[in-house]
Structures are given as structure tokens and as C-alpha cells.
PDB file of C-alpha atoms in Angstrom:
ATOM      1  CA  TYR A   1      95.982  53.957  92.731  1.00 90.00           C
ATOM      2  CA  GLU A   2      94.309  50.536  92.840  1.00 91.00           C
ATOM      3  CA  ARG A   3      95.420  49.728  89.277  1.00 90.00           C
ATOM      4  CA  PHE A   4      98.966  50.915  90.137  1.00 88.00           C
ATOM      5  CA  ILE A   5      99.205  48.692  93.224  1.00 90.00           C
ATOM      6  CA  THR A   6      97.625  45.727  91.398  1.00 90.00           C
ATOM      7  CA  GLY A   7     100.149  46.053  88.578  1.00 88.00           C
ATOM      8  CA  ILE A   8     103.062  45.904  91.029  1.00 88.00           C
ATOM      9  CA  LEU A   9     101.664  42.960  92.963  1.00 90.00           C
ATOM     10  CA  ALA A  10     100.858  40.981  89.818  1.00 90.00           C
ATOM     11  CA  SER A  11     104.466  40.936  88.586  1.00 89.00           C
ATOM     12  CA  LYS A  12     107.418  39.487  90.477  1.00 90.00           C
ATOM     13  CA  LYS A  13     109.787  41.709  88.530  1.00 90.00           C
ATOM     14  CA  SER A  14     107.781  44.842  89.424  1.00 90.00           C
ATOM     15  CA  ARG A  15     107.762  43.869  93.088  1.00 91.00           C
ATOM     16  CA  ARG A  16     111.550  43.503  93.080  1.00 92.00           C
ATOM     17  CA  ARG A  17     112.041  46.838  91.316  1.00 91.00           C
ATOM     18  CA  THR A  18     109.704  48.570  93.769  1.00 92.00           C
ATOM     19  CA  MET A  19     111.479  47.105  96.813  1.00 93.00           C
ATOM     20  CA  ALA A  20     114.904  48.026  95.394  1.00 94.00           C
ATOM     21  CA  ALA A  21     113.727  51.582  94.722  1.00 93.00           C
ATOM     22  CA  LEU A  22     112.373  51.903  98.268  1.00 93.00           C
ATOM     23  CA  ILE A  23     115.624  50.623  99.802  1.00 95.00           C
ATOM     24  CA  ILE A  24     117.756  52.968  97.668  1.00 95.00           C
ATOM     25  CA  PHE A  25     115.451  55.900  98.479  1.00 94.00           C
ATOM     26  CA  SER A  26     115.615  55.139 102.221  1.00 94.00           C
ATOM     27  CA  LEU A  27     119.415  54.833 102.252  1.00 92.00           C
ATOM     28  CA  CYS A  28     119.802  58.100 100.340  1.00 91.00           C
ATOM     29  CA  SER A  29     117.378  59.829 102.736  1.00 90.00           C
ATOM     30  CA  TYR A  30     119.214  58.608 105.837  1.00 89.00           C
ATOM     31  CA  ALA A  31     122.571  59.643 104.338  1.00 89.00           C
ATOM     32  CA  LEU A  32     121.459  63.271 104.043  1.00 86.00           C
ATOM     33  CA  VAL A  33     121.792  63.765 107.831  1.00 82.00           C
ATOM     34  CA  PRO A  34     125.431  62.627 108.351  1.00 84.00           C
ATOM     35  CA  LEU A  35     126.438  64.308 105.068  1.00 84.00           C
ATOM     36  CA  GLY A  36     125.215  67.624 106.451  1.00 79.00           C
ATOM     37  CA  TYR A  37     122.484  68.299 103.888  1.00 81.00           C
ATOM     38  CA  VAL A  38     119.733  68.252 106.539  1.00 77.00           C
ATOM     39  CA  VAL A  39     120.269  70.748 109.386  1.00 74.00           C
ATOM     40  CA  ASN A  40     117.665  70.975 112.126  1.00 72.00           C
ATOM     41  CA  GLU A  41     117.709  73.480 114.989  1.00 69.00           C
ATOM     42  CA  PHE A  42     114.750  73.122 117.311  1.00 70.00           C
ATOM     43  CA  PHE A  43     114.900  76.687 118.665  1.00 70.00           C
ATOM     44  CA  PRO A  44     117.057  78.715 116.238  1.00 70.00           C
ATOM     45  CA  GLU A  45     118.498  81.983 117.493  1.00 71.00           C
ATOM     46  CA  SER A  46     116.383  84.897 116.324  1.00 79.00           C
ATOM     47  CA  ASP A  47     117.301  88.513 115.743  1.00 84.00           C
ATOM     48  CA  GLN A  48     116.282  90.629 118.741  1.00 88.00           C
ATOM     49  CA  ASP A  49     116.047  94.327 119.540  1.00 90.00           C
ATOM     50  CA  THR A  50     117.361  94.036 123.125  1.00 91.00           C
ATOM     51  CA  LEU A  51     120.849  93.041 124.235  1.00 92.00           C
ATOM     52  CA  TYR A  52     122.214  92.479 127.747  1.00 93.00           C
ATOM     53  CA  VAL A  53     125.673  93.212 129.077  1.00 93.00           C
ATOM     54  CA  SER A  54     126.605  91.630 132.406  1.00 91.00           C
ATOM     55  CA  VAL A  55     129.665  92.839 134.306  1.00 92.00           C
ATOM     56  CA  GLU A  56     130.938  91.178 137.472  1.00 88.00           C
ATOM     57  CA  LEU A  57     133.373  93.292 139.463  1.00 89.00           C
ATOM     58  CA  PRO A  58     135.601  91.917 142.240  1.00 85.00           C
ATOM     59  CA  LYS A  59     133.860  90.733 145.399  1.00 78.00           C
ATOM     60  CA  ASN A  60     133.272  93.282 148.159  1.00 77.00           C
ATOM     61  CA  THR A  61     133.139  96.133 145.640  1.00 85.00           C
ATOM     62  CA  THR A  62     131.309  98.973 147.360  1.00 87.00           C
ATOM     63  CA  LEU A  63     128.187 100.626 145.996  1.00 89.00           C
ATOM     64  CA  GLU A  64     130.129 103.834 145.380  1.00 91.00           C
ATOM     65  CA  LYS A  65     132.779 102.087 143.247  1.00 92.00           C
ATOM     66  CA  SER A  66     130.137 100.111 141.349  1.00 93.00           C
ATOM     67  CA  THR A  67     128.271 103.337 140.590  1.00 93.00           C
ATOM     68  CA  VAL A  68     131.397 104.993 139.217  1.00 94.00           C
ATOM     69  CA  GLU A  69     132.162 101.991 136.988  1.00 94.00           C
ATOM     70  CA  ALA A  70     128.533 101.738 135.837  1.00 94.00           C
ATOM     71  CA  LEU A  71     128.528 105.387 134.768  1.00 94.00           C
ATOM     72  CA  ALA A  72     131.817 104.933 132.896  1.00 93.00           C
ATOM     73  CA  LEU A  73     130.575 101.832 131.042  1.00 94.00           C
ATOM     74  CA  ILE A  74     127.159 103.259 130.217  1.00 93.00           C
ATOM     75  CA  ASP A  75     128.876 106.216 128.546  1.00 91.00           C
ATOM     76  CA  GLU A  76     130.779 103.797 126.282  1.00 92.00           C
ATOM     77  CA  LEU A  77     127.814 101.523 125.600  1.00 93.00           C
ATOM     78  CA  ARG A  78     125.447 104.332 124.620  1.00 91.00           C
ATOM     79  CA  HIS A  79     127.844 105.263 121.802  1.00 90.00           C
ATOM     80  CA  PHE A  80     128.015 101.663 120.578  1.00 89.00           C
ATOM     81  CA  GLU A  81     126.746 101.171 117.026  1.00 85.00           C
ATOM     82  CA  GLU A  82     122.992 100.665 116.580  1.00 88.00           C
ATOM     83  CA  THR A  83     122.316 101.554 120.249  1.00 91.00           C
ATOM     84  CA  ARG A  84     119.188 103.632 120.875  1.00 92.00           C
ATOM     85  CA  PHE A  85     119.450 103.884 124.677  1.00 92.00           C
ATOM     86  CA  VAL A  86     120.939 101.991 127.646  1.00 94.00           C
ATOM     87  CA  ILE A  87     119.606 101.196 131.120  1.00 94.00           C
ATOM     88  CA  ALA A  88     122.082 100.374 133.913  1.00 94.00           C
ATOM     89  CA  GLU A  89     121.233  98.395 137.066  1.00 93.00           C
ATOM     90  CA  ILE A  90     123.467  97.684 140.039  1.00 92.00           C
ATOM     91  CA  GLY A  91     122.980  94.375 141.828  1.00 88.00           C
ATOM     92  CA  ALA A  92     121.120  92.630 138.985  1.00 85.00           C
ATOM     93  CA  MET A  93     121.737  89.646 136.707  1.00 81.00           C
ATOM     94  CA  PRO A  94     120.573  88.979 133.119  1.00 79.00           C
ATOM     95  CA  PRO A  95     117.035  87.552 132.971  1.00 76.00           C
ATOM     96  CA  SER A  96     118.326  84.613 130.904  1.00 58.00           C
ATOM     97  CA  ASP A  97     120.376  83.267 133.817  1.00 49.00           C
ATOM     98  CA  ASN A  98     118.948  80.259 135.663  1.00 49.00           C
ATOM     99  CA  VAL A  99     119.667  81.846 139.030  1.00 49.00           C
ATOM    100  CA  SER A 100     117.714  84.208 141.204  1.00 45.00           C
ATOM    101  CA  THR A 101     118.628  87.868 140.961  1.00 46.00           C
ATOM    102  CA  ARG A 102     121.320  88.653 143.489  1.00 51.00           C
ATOM    103  CA  LYS A 103     121.722  91.997 145.220  1.00 59.00           C
ATOM    104  CA  ASP A 104     125.515  92.088 145.337  1.00 76.00           C
ATOM    105  CA  TRP A 105     126.899  95.505 144.474  1.00 84.00           C
ATOM    106  CA  ASN A 106     129.606  93.958 142.289  1.00 88.00           C
ATOM    107  CA  HIS A 107     127.051  92.802 139.678  1.00 89.00           C
ATOM    108  CA  LEU A 108     126.215  95.322 136.937  1.00 93.00           C
ATOM    109  CA  LEU A 109     123.544  94.810 134.285  1.00 94.00           C
ATOM    110  CA  PHE A 110     123.159  96.957 131.174  1.00 95.00           C
ATOM    111  CA  THR A 111     120.102  96.626 128.941  1.00 94.00           C
ATOM    112  CA  LEU A 112     120.733  97.901 125.409  1.00 93.00           C
ATOM    113  CA  ALA A 113     117.781  98.810 123.187  1.00 93.00           C
ATOM    114  CA  ILE A 114     119.115  98.634 119.634  1.00 92.00           C
ATOM    115  CA  THR A 115     117.765  99.697 116.252  1.00 91.00           C
ATOM    116  CA  PRO A 116     114.873  97.511 114.997  1.00 91.00           C
ATOM    117  CA  GLU A 117     115.876  94.616 112.761  1.00 86.00           C
ATOM    118  CA  LYS A 118     114.427  96.160 109.579  1.00 88.00           C
ATOM    119  CA  GLU A 119     116.477  99.338 110.017  1.00 88.00           C
ATOM    120  CA  ARG A 120     119.951  97.777 110.401  1.00 88.00           C
ATOM    121  CA  ASP A 121     122.250  95.698 108.229  1.00 87.00           C
ATOM    122  CA  ILE A 122     123.819  93.665 111.034  1.00 88.00           C
ATOM    123  CA  SER A 123     122.185  90.988 113.183  1.00 89.00           C
ATOM    124  CA  SER A 124     121.928  91.142 116.966  1.00 90.00           C
ATOM    125  CA  LEU A 125     124.233  88.085 117.212  1.00 88.00           C
ATOM    126  CA  GLU A 126     126.903  89.922 115.225  1.00 89.00           C
ATOM    127  CA  LEU A 127     126.498  92.927 117.514  1.00 91.00           C
ATOM    128  CA  ILE A 128     127.042  90.643 120.524  1.00 90.00           C
ATOM    129  CA  ASP A 129     130.239  89.272 118.968  1.00 88.00           C
ATOM    130  CA  THR A 130     131.411  92.825 118.300  1.00 90.00           C
ATOM    131  CA  LEU A 131     130.705  93.855 121.897  1.00 91.00           C
ATOM    132  CA  ASN A 132     132.547  90.876 123.396  1.00 88.00           C
ATOM    133  CA  SER A 133     135.466  91.486 121.036  1.00 87.00           C
ATOM    134  CA  GLN A 134     135.595  95.215 121.769  1.00 89.00           C
ATOM    135  CA  PHE A 135     135.683  94.624 125.542  1.00 90.00           C
ATOM    136  CA  SER A 136     137.871  91.501 125.440  1.00 84.00           C
ATOM    137  CA  GLN A 137     140.645  93.412 127.228  1.00 86.00           C
ATOM    138  CA  TYR A 138     138.368  94.671 129.992  1.00 90.00           C
ATOM    139  CA  ASN A 139     140.422  94.172 133.158  1.00 89.00           C
ATOM    140  CA  LYS A 140     138.189  95.514 135.920  1.00 90.00           C
ATOM    141  CA  GLY A 141     135.970  92.431 136.019  1.00 88.00           C
ATOM    142  CA  THR A 142     134.171  89.894 133.837  1.00 87.00           C
ATOM    143  CA  PHE A 143     132.380  91.334 130.779  1.00 90.00           C
ATOM    144  CA  SER A 144     129.723  89.313 128.952  1.00 88.00           C
ATOM    145  CA  ALA A 145     127.227  90.361 126.241  1.00 90.00           C
ATOM    146  CA  SER A 146     124.239  88.146 125.423  1.00 87.00           C
ATOM    147  CA  GLN A 147     120.588  88.061 124.401  1.00 86.00           C
ATOM    148  CA  LEU A 148     117.571  86.079 125.571  1.00 82.00           C
ATOM    149  CA  SER A 149     117.347  82.505 124.341  1.00 74.00           C
ATOM    150  CA  SER A 150     114.722  81.838 121.664  1.00 67.00           C
ATOM    151  CA  GLY A 151     113.555  78.662 123.401  1.00 65.00           C
ATOM    152  CA  PRO A 152     113.225  77.552 127.024  1.00 65.00           C
ATOM    153  CA  PRO A 153     116.299  77.972 129.270  1.00 60.00           C
ATOM    154  CA  ALA A 154     118.753  75.239 128.338  1.00 60.00           C
ATOM    155  CA  GLY A 155     122.084  76.507 129.656  1.00 64.00           C
ATOM    156  CA  ASN A 156     125.128  77.285 127.573  1.00 71.00           C
ATOM    157  CA  ASP A 157     125.910  75.794 124.169  1.00 76.00           C
ATOM    158  CA  ILE A 158     128.665  73.660 125.698  1.00 84.00           C
ATOM    159  CA  GLU A 159     128.860  72.579 129.328  1.00 86.00           C
ATOM    160  CA  LEU A 160     131.685  70.571 130.879  1.00 90.00           C
ATOM    161  CA  LYS A 161     131.124  69.018 134.297  1.00 90.00           C
ATOM    162  CA  LEU A 162     133.912  68.166 136.724  1.00 90.00           C
ATOM    163  CA  LEU A 163     132.698  66.065 139.649  1.00 88.00           C
ATOM    164  CA  GLY A 164     134.647  65.371 142.817  1.00 87.00           C
ATOM    165  CA  ASP A 165     134.743  65.622 146.604  1.00 86.00           C
ATOM    166  CA  ASP A 166     137.631  68.085 146.984  1.00 85.00           C
ATOM    167  CA  LEU A 167     136.518  71.659 146.259  1.00 82.00           C
ATOM    168  CA  ALA A 168     140.074  73.010 145.988  1.00 81.00           C
ATOM    169  CA  THR A 169     141.045  70.345 143.429  1.00 89.00           C
ATOM    170  CA  LEU A 170     137.878  71.010 141.425  1.00 87.00           C
ATOM    171  CA  GLN A 171     138.629  74.724 141.422  1.00 85.00           C
ATOM    172  CA  ASP A 172     142.197  74.130 140.176  1.00 89.00           C
ATOM    173  CA  TYR A 173     141.008  71.884 137.337  1.00 92.00           C
ATOM    174  CA  GLY A 174     138.241  74.359 136.546  1.00 90.00           C
ATOM    175  CA  LYS A 175     140.784  77.157 136.135  1.00 89.00           C
ATOM    176  CA  GLU A 176     142.901  74.991 133.812  1.00 93.00           C
ATOM    177  CA  VAL A 177     139.927  74.053 131.620  1.00 93.00           C
ATOM    178  CA  SER A 178     138.666  77.648 131.595  1.00 90.00           C
ATOM    179  CA  ALA A 179     142.075  79.017 130.579  1.00 91.00           C
ATOM    180  CA  TYR A 180     142.321  76.462 127.754  1.00 94.00           C
ATOM    181  CA  LEU A 181     138.835  77.206 126.418  1.00 92.00           C
ATOM    182  CA  LYS A 182     139.434  80.970 126.389  1.00 86.00           C
ATOM    183  CA  GLU A 183     142.302  80.430 123.922  1.00 89.00           C
ATOM    184  CA  GLN A 184     140.158  78.466 121.444  1.00 90.00           C
ATOM    185  CA  PRO A 185     138.667  80.319 118.439  1.00 87.00           C
ATOM    186  CA  GLY A 186     134.906  80.744 118.372  1.00 81.00           C
ATOM    187  CA  ILE A 187     134.451  80.372 122.142  1.00 83.00           C
ATOM    188  CA  THR A 188     133.181  83.295 124.226  1.00 76.00           C
ATOM    189  CA  ASN A 189     131.725  83.866 127.697  1.00 76.00           C
ATOM    190  CA  VAL A 190     133.625  81.105 129.510  1.00 84.00           C
ATOM    191  CA  THR A 191     132.439  80.900 133.113  1.00 81.00           C
ATOM    192  CA  THR A 192     132.809  78.487 136.038  1.00 82.00           C
ATOM    193  CA  SER A 193     130.196  77.631 138.653  1.00 79.00           C
ATOM    194  CA  ILE A 194     132.579  78.073 141.604  1.00 76.00           C
ATOM    195  CA  THR A 195     132.557  81.789 142.336  1.00 69.00           C
ATOM    196  CA  SER A 196     135.466  82.926 144.480  1.00 66.00           C
ATOM    197  CA  GLY A 197     134.772  85.445 147.202  1.00 66.00           C
ATOM    198  CA  SER A 198     136.794  87.141 149.879  1.00 68.00           C
ATOM    199  CA  SER A 199     139.141  85.140 152.072  1.00 74.00           C
ATOM    200  CA  LYS A 200     138.030  83.625 155.351  1.00 78.00           C
ATOM    201  CA  ILE A 201     139.953  83.066 158.556  1.00 82.00           C
ATOM    202  CA  VAL A 202     140.219  79.409 159.531  1.00 84.00           C
ATOM    203  CA  PHE A 203     141.092  78.252 163.037  1.00 86.00           C
ATOM    204  CA  ARG A 204     142.717  74.801 163.302  1.00 89.00           C
ATOM    205  CA  PRO A 205     142.901  73.649 166.935  1.00 89.00           C
ATOM    206  CA  GLU A 206     145.665  71.358 168.145  1.00 90.00           C
ATOM    207  CA  GLN A 207     144.106  68.364 169.849  1.00 89.00           C
ATOM    208  CA  GLU A 208     147.085  67.931 172.202  1.00 88.00           C
ATOM    209  CA  LYS A 209     146.741  71.479 173.593  1.00 87.00           C
ATOM    210  CA  LEU A 210     142.999  71.030 174.026  1.00 87.00           C
ATOM    211  CA  ASN A 211     143.561  67.809 175.995  1.00 88.00           C
ATOM    212  CA  GLN A 212     146.187  69.448 178.208  1.00 86.00           C
ATOM    213  CA  ASN A 213     143.710  72.125 179.262  1.00 86.00           C
ATOM    214  CA  GLY A 214     140.661  69.853 179.513  1.00 87.00           C
ATOM    215  CA  ILE A 215     138.852  71.536 176.624  1.00 87.00           C
ATOM    216  CA  THR A 216     136.848  69.561 174.076  1.00 87.00           C
ATOM    217  CA  LEU A 217     136.675  70.268 170.374  1.00 87.00           C
ATOM    218  CA  GLY A 218     132.893  70.690 170.616  1.00 87.00           C
ATOM    219  CA  GLU A 219     133.183  73.384 173.279  1.00 84.00           C
ATOM    220  CA  THR A 220     135.628  75.338 171.147  1.00 85.00           C
ATOM    221  CA  ALA A 221     133.421  75.050 168.078  1.00 86.00           C
ATOM    222  CA  LEU A 222     130.341  76.151 170.048  1.00 84.00           C
ATOM    223  CA  LEU A 223     132.219  79.182 171.344  1.00 82.00           C
ATOM    224  CA  LEU A 224     133.258  80.260 167.854  1.00 82.00           C
ATOM    225  CA  ARG A 225     129.801  79.683 166.461  1.00 82.00           C
ATOM    226  CA  THR A 226     128.228  81.713 169.269  1.00 81.00           C
ATOM    227  CA  LEU A 227     130.729  84.494 168.630  1.00 78.00           C
ATOM    228  CA  GLY A 228     130.210  84.545 164.873  1.00 73.00           C
ATOM    229  CA  SER A 229     126.719  83.621 163.703  1.00 77.00           C
ATOM    230  CA  GLY A 230     125.161  82.699 167.045  1.00 80.00           C
ATOM    231  CA  PHE A 231     122.314  80.234 167.383  1.00 81.00           C
ATOM    232  CA  THR A 232     118.575  80.573 167.805  1.00 85.00           C
ATOM    233  CA  VAL A 233     117.334  79.849 171.308  1.00 85.00           C
ATOM    234  CA  LYS A 234     113.624  80.248 170.510  1.00 86.00           C
ATOM    235  CA  ASP A 235     111.687  80.876 167.297  1.00 85.00           C
ATOM    236  CA  ASP A 236     108.829  83.377 167.163  1.00 83.00           C
ATOM    237  CA  ALA A 237     108.976  84.506 170.759  1.00 85.00           C
ATOM    238  CA  ARG A 238     106.006  86.801 171.433  1.00 86.00           C
ATOM    239  CA  PHE A 239     106.643  90.298 172.817  1.00 88.00           C
ATOM    240  CA  GLY A 240     103.278  91.993 173.073  1.00 86.00           C
ATOM    241  CA  ASN A 241     101.747  91.870 169.618  1.00 86.00           C
ATOM    242  CA  GLU A 242     105.021  91.153 167.814  1.00 87.00           C
ATOM    243  CA  LYS A 243     107.129  88.028 167.357  1.00 87.00           C
ATOM    244  CA  PHE A 244     110.903  87.824 167.258  1.00 86.00           C
ATOM    245  CA  ASP A 245     113.554  85.109 167.151  1.00 86.00           C
ATOM    246  CA  ILE A 246     115.767  85.029 170.224  1.00 88.00           C
ATOM    247  CA  VAL A 247     119.371  84.615 169.017  1.00 85.00           C
ATOM    248  CA  LEU A 248     122.277  84.120 171.416  1.00 84.00           C
ATOM    249  CA  ARG A 249     125.496  85.710 170.176  1.00 80.00           C
ATOM    250  CA  LEU A 250     128.673  86.848 171.931  1.00 75.00           C
ATOM    251  CA  GLY A 251     129.492  90.380 170.862  1.00 68.00           C
ATOM    252  CA  ASP A 252     128.154  92.152 167.793  1.00 65.00           C
ATOM    253  CA  GLN A 253     129.195  92.277 164.130  1.00 62.00           C
ATOM    254  CA  SER A 254     131.654  95.086 164.815  1.00 65.00           C
ATOM    255  CA  SER A 255     133.667  92.734 167.054  1.00 63.00           C
ATOM    256  CA  LEU A 256     134.476  90.605 163.981  1.00 65.00           C
ATOM    257  CA  GLU A 257     135.388  93.383 161.551  1.00 65.00           C
ATOM    258  CA  HIS A 258     139.122  93.099 162.237  1.00 70.00           C
ATOM    259  CA  PRO A 259     141.184  89.868 162.361  1.00 69.00           C
ATOM    260  CA  GLU A 260     143.157  91.052 165.388  1.00 72.00           C
ATOM    261  CA  THR A 261     140.015  90.868 167.526  1.00 74.00           C
ATOM    262  CA  LEU A 262     140.249  87.073 167.322  1.00 74.00           C
ATOM    263  CA  ALA A 263     143.308  87.232 169.586  1.00 70.00           C
ATOM    264  CA  LEU A 264     141.073  88.669 172.314  1.00 74.00           C
ATOM    265  CA  ILE A 265     138.815  85.609 172.442  1.00 80.00           C
ATOM    266  CA  ARG A 266     139.156  83.812 175.762  1.00 82.00           C
ATOM    267  CA  VAL A 267     138.275  80.138 176.191  1.00 84.00           C
ATOM    268  CA  PRO A 268     137.263  78.963 179.706  1.00 84.00           C
ATOM    269  CA  SER A 269     139.212  75.984 181.043  1.00 84.00           C
ATOM    270  CA  ALA A 270     140.073  74.279 184.317  1.00 80.00           C
ATOM    271  CA  ARG A 271     143.215  76.460 184.501  1.00 80.00           C
ATOM    272  CA  GLY A 272     141.348  79.690 183.861  1.00 85.00           C
ATOM    273  CA  ASP A 273     140.566  81.593 180.688  1.00 85.00           C
ATOM    274  CA  LEU A 274     143.030  80.979 177.884  1.00 86.00           C
ATOM    275  CA  PRO A 275     143.484  82.953 174.635  1.00 85.00           C
ATOM    276  CA  LEU A 276     142.143  81.040 171.653  1.00 83.00           C
ATOM    277  CA  SER A 277     145.405  81.648 169.795  1.00 84.00           C
ATOM    278  CA  SER A 278     147.236  79.451 172.336  1.00 86.00           C
ATOM    279  CA  LEU A 279     145.118  76.434 171.362  1.00 87.00           C
ATOM    280  CA  GLY A 280     145.763  76.336 167.622  1.00 87.00           C
ATOM    281  CA  ASP A 281     146.696  78.249 164.488  1.00 87.00           C
ATOM    282  CA  TYR A 282     144.946  80.803 162.263  1.00 84.00           C
ATOM    283  CA  SER A 283     145.194  80.786 158.479  1.00 83.00           C
ATOM    284  CA  LEU A 284     143.558  82.386 155.450  1.00 82.00           C
ATOM    285  CA  ALA A 285     141.550  80.222 153.034  1.00 79.00           C
ATOM    286  CA  ALA A 286     139.406  80.774 149.965  1.00 74.00           C
ATOM    287  CA  ASN A 287     135.759  81.493 150.699  1.00 75.00           C
ATOM    288  CA  PRO A 288     133.607  80.698 147.618  1.00 72.00           C
ATOM    289  CA  THR A 289     130.268  82.507 147.492  1.00 70.00           C
ATOM    290  CA  LEU A 290     128.549  79.902 145.295  1.00 70.00           C
ATOM    291  CA  ILE A 291     129.092  76.125 145.295  1.00 71.00           C
ATOM    292  CA  THR A 292     127.059  73.998 142.885  1.00 72.00           C
ATOM    293  CA  LYS A 293     126.283  70.510 144.136  1.00 75.00           C
ATOM    294  CA  GLU A 294     124.792  67.670 142.095  1.00 77.00           C
TER     295      GLU A 294
END
């Protein structure tokens, strides 16, 4: 090695040739990446023996309806190719999701144990594609097949973020983007972070009517809050050897089960008790169950 280095350093021509060779070698090496000859995946997807199928039914689906749908789906999934057995859970989410497991009855989780890799001719990723394709026309909810990520949780392959202050506008744009992506080839499992729930009843008071009756906006809001969720008067109040929170609430949950009960709410004023409906308007609005903030 010493003689080799000395020979290069002793000749100006050799030094130039060596430098030219190094530059050409470096340029060719760097060109391999943009030309696609060097492909590096830090955590490549591996073949697995367990698949997950997540089904989200409409909000407010009862336990009885979820059970019926779970039994119907598990009968189809257990006959799926390469399936050894299936476990169904109601109120569970896939373990790969970066959210805590929710106990909503409309969430169904199926765990498929498939034939070991050495005994089948198709990969687990191909089985997932087949499952999503086979249930692409599933119209009772959202169907999604997946497997655990080989590396640490990193989200989906592609994530698009829409940021803004108006939730309704964000939801409209989200639906447009989602509909567009679902039509593109090679894209599966398109989801949005805004999860729609059941509708909510919104009361919009008219300031002029409140002023005419000497009622403030704060008093009206406090009345509605006390009727609905109530508020805690004292935390950890001791009763003998036990502690309880003292919550002040007008009426019980059954008094809010039907929208027509809102017409019975009376608001105290200088002119006597007035029906809440005479002080504003009721309307239905979307009630999202999950709002992601950043």
C-alpha cells in the first residue's frame, strides 16, 4: 500500500488520473439513487401470519345489530382463502392504530390467523389486497384490511393535512379529497380524521327577545348546561367512608331522550317563566365524535 501511494504521489500524471477516477466514481455512485438502481426501505413490509379487518358501522349502532353483523362477516371471513380461524371483537380497534381502544358498539375487529408463510404461495400483503377488493362494495359501513407495521408506528403511507379554523369547511374539503383519492388506482383504506356522529340540537337565542324579557345570554347558557351535563358543586365529598362528586343537574338523562322535551323548558324572567322556544330557534347540526387539533 505504501509503494502504491508513493507511486501516485511521485507522478503528476498519476495524481491527475487518480483524482479523475475518484470524481467519475463518485458521480456514478450518486447517480445510482435518482436513476432508481439503489432502493432503500428502512422498515420493509414483512410477510405475517396474522391479518386484521376493521369494520366501522354507522354511529349509534346497537350492540344487538353489531352482533348480527359480526356473525355474518365472520362466516364469510372464515371461508376466505388461507384462513385458519377468525376471532371477532365488538368495540375494538386494530392494535396498529395510534388511538386508544374505543368501546363503541359500531366498531368491529376481526383477527385472521392465516396459513404460515412457508405453506402458502401468496404473501400476506396480496391477501390484504384481495380482501379489500372482495369487500370493496361493502355498503353497511367502512371495511378495511391491514396488518401490523414492521417498524414503529408511522401513520399511513400518504397523509394529507388540511388546516383551518372552520370545521364545516374542513369537513367539506376532506370529503372532496377523500372522494378523489378513492378513484385513483393503487390507493386503498382512505380515511379522514373528522368522524361524523349523530346530529345534535342547537339552540340559537335571539338577543332582542332576551333583552325584552331581561334575560342575559349567560343565564340561558347556564340553564341549558345545568339541564344537560350539569356542573360539579364539590369534588370528593365524604359520605361516611366513601367519597362522591356532588353534581347539580336539572332532570335526569331520560328528560333529554326526546327533542320535544326541550319545548317544556321554562326560563325564569321578570315577567314570569317563559318557554325556551320563545327566546330563539332550534336547529339540527352535525356532531363529530372525533376532532383532531394540531
